[in-house]
Coordinates of C-alpha atoms in Angstrom, one line a residue:
M1 CA 106.0 111.0 113.9
D2 CA 109.4 109.5 114.6
P3 CA 109.8 106.9 111.7
H4 CA 112.3 104.7 114.1
L5 CA 109.5 104.6 116.9
L6 CA 106.9 103.7 114.4
R7 CA 109.1 100.7 112.9
T8 CA 109.5 99.6 116.6
Y9 CA 106.0 99.9 117.1
V10 CA 105.1 97.7 114.0
T11 CA 107.5 95.2 115.0
V12 CA 106.0 95.0 118.8
A13 CA 102.5 94.9 117.0
R14 CA 103.4 92.0 114.2
L15 CA 105.1 89.7 117.4
A16 CA 102.7 90.6 119.8
S17 CA 105.9 91.1 122.2
F18 CA 108.4 93.5 123.1
S19 CA 111.0 91.1 124.2
R20 CA 110.5 89.3 120.7
A21 CA 110.8 92.7 119.1
A22 CA 113.6 93.8 121.1
R23 CA 115.5 90.9 120.1
E24 CA 114.6 91.3 116.2
L25 CA 115.6 94.6 116.1
G26 CA 118.7 94.4 118.2
Y27 CA 117.4 96.6 121.1
T28 CA 117.1 96.2 125.0
Q29 CA 114.1 95.9 126.1
S30 CA 113.9 98.6 127.8
A31 CA 114.5 100.6 124.8
V32 CA 111.5 99.1 123.0
S33 CA 109.2 100.0 125.8
Q34 CA 110.6 103.7 125.6
H35 CA 110.1 103.8 121.9
I36 CA 106.5 102.9 122.2
A37 CA 105.7 105.2 125.3
A38 CA 107.2 107.9 123.3
L39 CA 105.3 107.4 120.3
E40 CA 102.1 106.9 122.3
A41 CA 103.3 110.7 123.9
D42 CA 103.6 112.2 120.4
L43 CA 100.1 111.1 119.3
G44 CA 98.0 111.7 122.5
L45 CA 96.9 108.1 122.4
P46 CA 97.4 104.5 123.6
L47 CA 98.4 102.4 120.7
L48 CA 98.9 99.0 122.4
T49 CA 97.7 97.2 125.4
R50 CA 100.3 95.4 127.7
R51 CA 98.6 92.0 128.7
P52 CA 98.5 90.6 126.2
V53 CA 100.2 93.1 123.9
A54 CA 97.8 94.0 121.0
P55 CA 96.9 97.5 119.3
T56 CA 94.4 99.6 120.5
P57 CA 91.4 100.7 117.9
A58 CA 94.1 103.6 117.4
G59 CA 97.0 101.4 117.1
E60 CA 95.0 99.4 114.6
R61 CA 94.3 102.3 112.5
L62 CA 98.1 103.7 112.7
L63 CA 98.8 100.1 111.0
E64 CA 97.0 100.8 108.2
H65 CA 99.3 104.2 107.7
A66 CA 102.5 102.9 108.6
G67 CA 103.5 100.2 106.2
A68 CA 102.9 102.4 103.1
L69 CA 104.8 105.5 105.2
L70 CA 107.7 103.3 106.1
L71 CA 108.0 101.6 102.7
R72 CA 108.2 105.2 101.6
I73 CA 110.8 106.3 103.4
D74 CA 112.9 103.3 102.6
A75 CA 112.3 103.9 98.8
A76 CA 113.5 107.4 99.5
R77 CA 116.5 106.6 101.0
A78 CA 117.7 103.8 98.2
D79 CA 116.5 106.4 95.4
L80 CA 119.0 109.1 97.0
D81 CA 121.6 106.4 97.4
R82 CA 121.4 106.0 94.0
F83 CA 123.3 109.2 92.8
A84 CA 126.6 108.2 94.5
A85 CA 126.2 104.5 93.6
A86 CA 128.1 103.3 90.9
P87 CA 126.9 100.7 88.4
R88 CA 127.1 97.1 89.8
A89 CA 128.8 94.4 89.1
T90 CA 126.4 91.8 89.8
L91 CA 122.8 92.0 89.4
T92 CA 119.5 91.0 91.4
V93 CA 116.4 90.6 89.7
A94 CA 112.9 90.3 91.5
A95 CA 110.3 88.4 89.3
S96 CA 106.6 87.0 90.3
P97 CA 106.7 83.5 88.8
L98 CA 104.9 84.0 85.6
A99 CA 106.9 87.1 84.3
L100 CA 109.7 84.6 83.4
H101 CA 109.1 85.1 80.1
P102 CA 111.6 83.2 77.8
R103 CA 112.6 87.1 76.4
V104 CA 113.9 87.4 79.9
L105 CA 115.6 84.7 80.3
A106 CA 117.4 84.9 77.4
A107 CA 118.3 88.6 77.8
L108 CA 119.5 87.7 81.7
P109 CA 123.8 88.2 81.7
A110 CA 125.5 84.7 81.9
T111 CA 127.1 85.4 84.9
G112 CA 126.6 87.6 88.3
V113 CA 123.0 87.2 88.6
T114 CA 120.5 86.6 91.2
L115 CA 116.9 85.7 90.2
R116 CA 114.8 86.2 93.5
A117 CA 110.8 85.0 93.0
L118 CA 108.6 87.3 94.8
D119 CA 104.7 87.5 94.7
R120 CA 103.5 90.4 92.6
D121 CA 102.4 92.8 95.0
R122 CA 106.3 92.5 96.6
V123 CA 108.0 93.0 93.1
P124 CA 107.8 97.0 93.5
A125 CA 108.5 97.6 96.5
A126 CA 111.9 95.5 96.2
V127 CA 112.8 97.6 93.5
A128 CA 111.6 101.0 94.8
T129 CA 113.7 100.0 98.4
G130 CA 116.9 98.7 96.5
E131 CA 116.2 95.1 97.5
A132 CA 116.6 94.7 93.7
D133 CA 117.9 96.1 91.1
A134 CA 115.2 95.8 88.5
G135 CA 111.8 93.9 88.8
L136 CA 109.8 91.7 86.6
V137 CA 106.1 91.7 86.9
D138 CA 103.0 90.4 85.5
G139 CA 99.2 90.6 85.3
V140 CA 96.1 90.8 83.4
A141 CA 94.9 93.8 81.6
A142 CA 93.2 94.9 78.5
P143 CA 95.4 94.9 75.2
S144 CA 98.5 97.2 75.2
D145 CA 96.8 99.0 78.4
P146 CA 99.5 99.0 81.4
L147 CA 99.2 97.2 84.6
R148 CA 98.0 98.8 87.4
L149 CA 100.9 98.9 90.0
P150 CA 100.9 100.6 94.0
D151 CA 102.5 103.7 94.0
V152 CA 105.3 102.9 96.1
A153 CA 108.0 104.9 94.2
P154 CA 108.9 106.2 90.9
L155 CA 109.5 103.8 89.1
A156 CA 109.5 103.4 85.1
A157 CA 107.4 100.3 83.3
T158 CA 108.4 99.2 80.3
R159 CA 106.2 96.3 78.2
V160 CA 108.1 93.2 78.0
A161 CA 105.5 90.8 76.6
E162 CA 102.0 90.5 76.0
E163 CA 100.1 87.0 75.6
P164 CA 97.0 85.6 75.1
L165 CA 94.8 83.8 78.0
A166 CA 93.5 80.5 77.8
V167 CA 91.2 78.3 80.3
V168 CA 92.7 75.2 81.5
L169 CA 90.4 72.3 81.8
P170 CA 90.5 68.4 82.2
A171 CA 90.0 66.7 78.6
G172 CA 86.8 65.3 79.6
H173 CA 85.1 68.6 80.7
P174 CA 81.8 69.7 78.9
L175 CA 83.7 72.8 77.8
A176 CA 86.8 71.7 76.5
G177 CA 85.7 71.2 72.8
R178 CA 84.6 74.9 72.4
S179 CA 86.8 77.0 70.5
G180 CA 86.6 79.9 72.9
L181 CA 85.2 80.8 76.2
R182 CA 83.6 83.7 77.8
L183 CA 84.5 84.3 81.5
T184 CA 80.5 85.2 82.1
D185 CA 80.1 81.3 81.1
L186 CA 82.4 80.4 83.6
V187 CA 81.4 82.3 86.8
D188 CA 79.7 79.0 88.2
A189 CA 82.7 76.9 87.7
R190 CA 84.8 75.5 90.2
W191 CA 88.0 77.1 89.9
L192 CA 92.1 76.5 91.4
D193 CA 93.0 79.8 93.2
A194 CA 96.6 80.0 92.5
P195 CA 97.3 84.0 93.4
A196 CA 101.0 83.4 92.9
A197 CA 101.0 81.1 90.0
G198 CA 98.2 81.8 88.0
V199 CA 95.4 84.7 87.4
A200 CA 94.0 85.0 91.1
L201 CA 90.5 84.6 91.2
D202 CA 89.9 87.9 93.1
R203 CA 91.3 89.3 89.6
L204 CA 88.6 87.5 87.8
R205 CA 85.7 88.7 90.0
A206 CA 87.1 92.1 89.9
V207 CA 87.6 91.9 85.6
H208 CA 83.5 90.4 85.8
G209 CA 82.4 93.1 87.8
G210 CA 79.2 90.9 89.4
P211 CA 78.1 91.3 92.7
A212 CA 80.7 91.2 95.5
G213 CA 81.7 87.7 96.4
R214 CA 79.5 85.7 93.7
G215 CA 80.9 83.1 91.3
F216 CA 84.3 81.6 90.7
R217 CA 84.3 79.3 93.5
T218 CA 87.5 77.6 95.1
A219 CA 88.0 74.0 94.5
L220 CA 91.1 74.1 95.6
R221 CA 93.9 76.8 97.0
Y222 CA 97.7 76.0 95.7
E223 CA 99.9 78.3 97.0
G224 CA 103.0 77.3 95.5
A225 CA 104.7 79.1 92.4
D226 CA 104.9 76.6 89.4
P227 CA 102.4 77.3 86.5
R228 CA 102.9 73.8 85.1
A229 CA 101.6 72.4 88.4
V230 CA 98.2 74.6 88.3
V231 CA 98.2 73.0 84.6
A232 CA 98.9 69.6 85.8
L233 CA 96.2 70.1 88.9
S234 CA 93.6 71.3 86.2
A235 CA 94.0 68.3 84.0
A236 CA 93.3 66.3 87.3
G237 CA 90.1 67.5 88.0
H238 CA 90.3 69.8 90.3
G239 CA 89.3 73.4 89.0
L240 CA 89.5 75.4 86.2
A241 CA 92.7 77.5 85.8
L242 CA 93.4 81.0 83.4
L243 CA 96.7 81.1 82.5
P244 CA 99.3 82.8 79.6
H245 CA 98.6 80.1 76.7
P246 CA 102.6 79.5 76.6
V247 CA 102.3 77.9 80.2
T248 CA 99.3 75.4 79.4
E249 CA 101.1 73.5 76.7
G250 CA 102.2 70.0 76.7
V251 CA 100.7 68.7 79.8
P252 CA 99.3 65.3 79.5
G253 CA 95.1 65.4 79.7
A254 CA 95.0 69.3 80.0
V255 CA 93.0 71.1 77.5
T256 CA 93.3 74.9 76.5
V257 CA 90.7 76.7 75.4
P258 CA 91.3 80.7 74.2
L259 CA 89.4 83.3 76.6
V260 CA 87.6 85.3 73.8
S261 CA 85.6 87.7 76.0
P262 CA 86.6 90.0 77.6
R263 CA 89.4 90.8 75.7
L264 CA 92.4 90.5 78.5
V265 CA 95.7 89.3 77.8
H266 CA 98.9 88.4 80.1
R267 CA 101.3 91.4 80.2
T268 CA 104.9 91.6 81.7
E269 CA 107.0 94.7 82.7
L270 CA 110.3 95.6 83.5
L271 CA 110.6 97.7 86.4
L272 CA 113.2 100.1 87.2
P273 CA 114.2 102.8 89.4
T274 CA 113.7 106.2 87.7
A275 CA 117.3 107.6 87.0
P276 CA 118.5 110.7 89.0
A277 CA 118.3 114.0 86.4
G278 CA 121.6 114.0 84.4
Q279 CA 123.1 110.5 85.8
A280 CA 124.1 108.9 82.6
E281 CA 123.1 105.4 81.3
R282 CA 123.2 102.5 83.5
G283 CA 125.9 100.4 83.2
G284 CA 126.9 97.3 84.5
R285 CA 124.9 93.9 84.5
L286 CA 122.0 96.0 84.7
G287 CA 122.9 98.1 81.8
E288 CA 123.7 94.8 79.7
F289 CA 120.3 93.4 80.8
T290 CA 118.1 96.2 80.4
H291 CA 120.0 96.8 77.1
R292 CA 119.2 92.9 75.6
L293 CA 115.7 92.9 77.1
R294 CA 114.4 96.2 75.0
G295 CA 116.7 95.2 72.0

C-alpha cells in the first residue's frame, strides 16, 4: 500500500471533496482522482462514493488503520533524520496545559524556546514526528506508576512531578467541609467536563469501573485550556472538578478537598525521542533543558 496514495485518500475523506483535497495537497484534481483509483485497484475495493464524496464501508475501515500507519511512517522518517541532525540552537516543547509544572518552567532556557500547547493525546505524536523536540504530558495514575501513552514510536518517558489530586467545589456545597473525599461518593454529582484543562470525565468513569456510561454527569463542558478557569467555574456552581492540588489554590469561592480513594496522583512526564545508538549526548537547547529538568 503506497503511503502517498493513502495520505491522499485520508485527505479526500476528511474534506469530502476531490477539489479541496487537491488544493490542500498541492496536486491537480486529476492527480488526486488517479491516486484514489490506484489505491482502490491495489486493494480491490471501492473506498469512496463520488456523489456525494464519502467513504464506503471498506473505506471507513481503512480510515481506522490509516492514521496510525501514516503516523508511524512520519515517526520513522523523523527518527532516521536524527542520525544526521546537529544539536539545534532553538527548542520547541509540546505540552499539555496541566503539564506546565513550575519545575518545567524554571528549566526552560531563557531564549530560543517555543512552547506549544497541545491536547494530551497529540503530544507523543508531536515528539515522534519531529514537530517538537520534547514533550510534556500529564495524566492520572497510581503513585509511581507510569502514564499509559499511545505507542506511536520509541520514546523515552521520565517522571517530572507527582502531585496530589483535589476535588474542587463551591464554598456552599454540602461536601465542602469534608477532610477527604472518595470517588465512589461522587458518582452521582454534577461535574465540569474539561478534557484539556482538568481530569476528563471519561477517565473518572474508567477509574471508577462502574457500568459503562454510568455516573459523573456533565453539568458544563469547558473546551479551553486554562485550569484556573475550571476552578472559577466550579466555584460559581457549574459542577465539580478534579485537579492537581497546587492549581486549585487562591480562587475566591472555591473549596478544595483531597481525593483519598482511590489512591491516585497527577503525574507529569518528559517525553524525548530515544537517541540513536552511539549518538553523543544531546546538546543545544534540548540538552540544556533536559539537564536542568533532571538536575
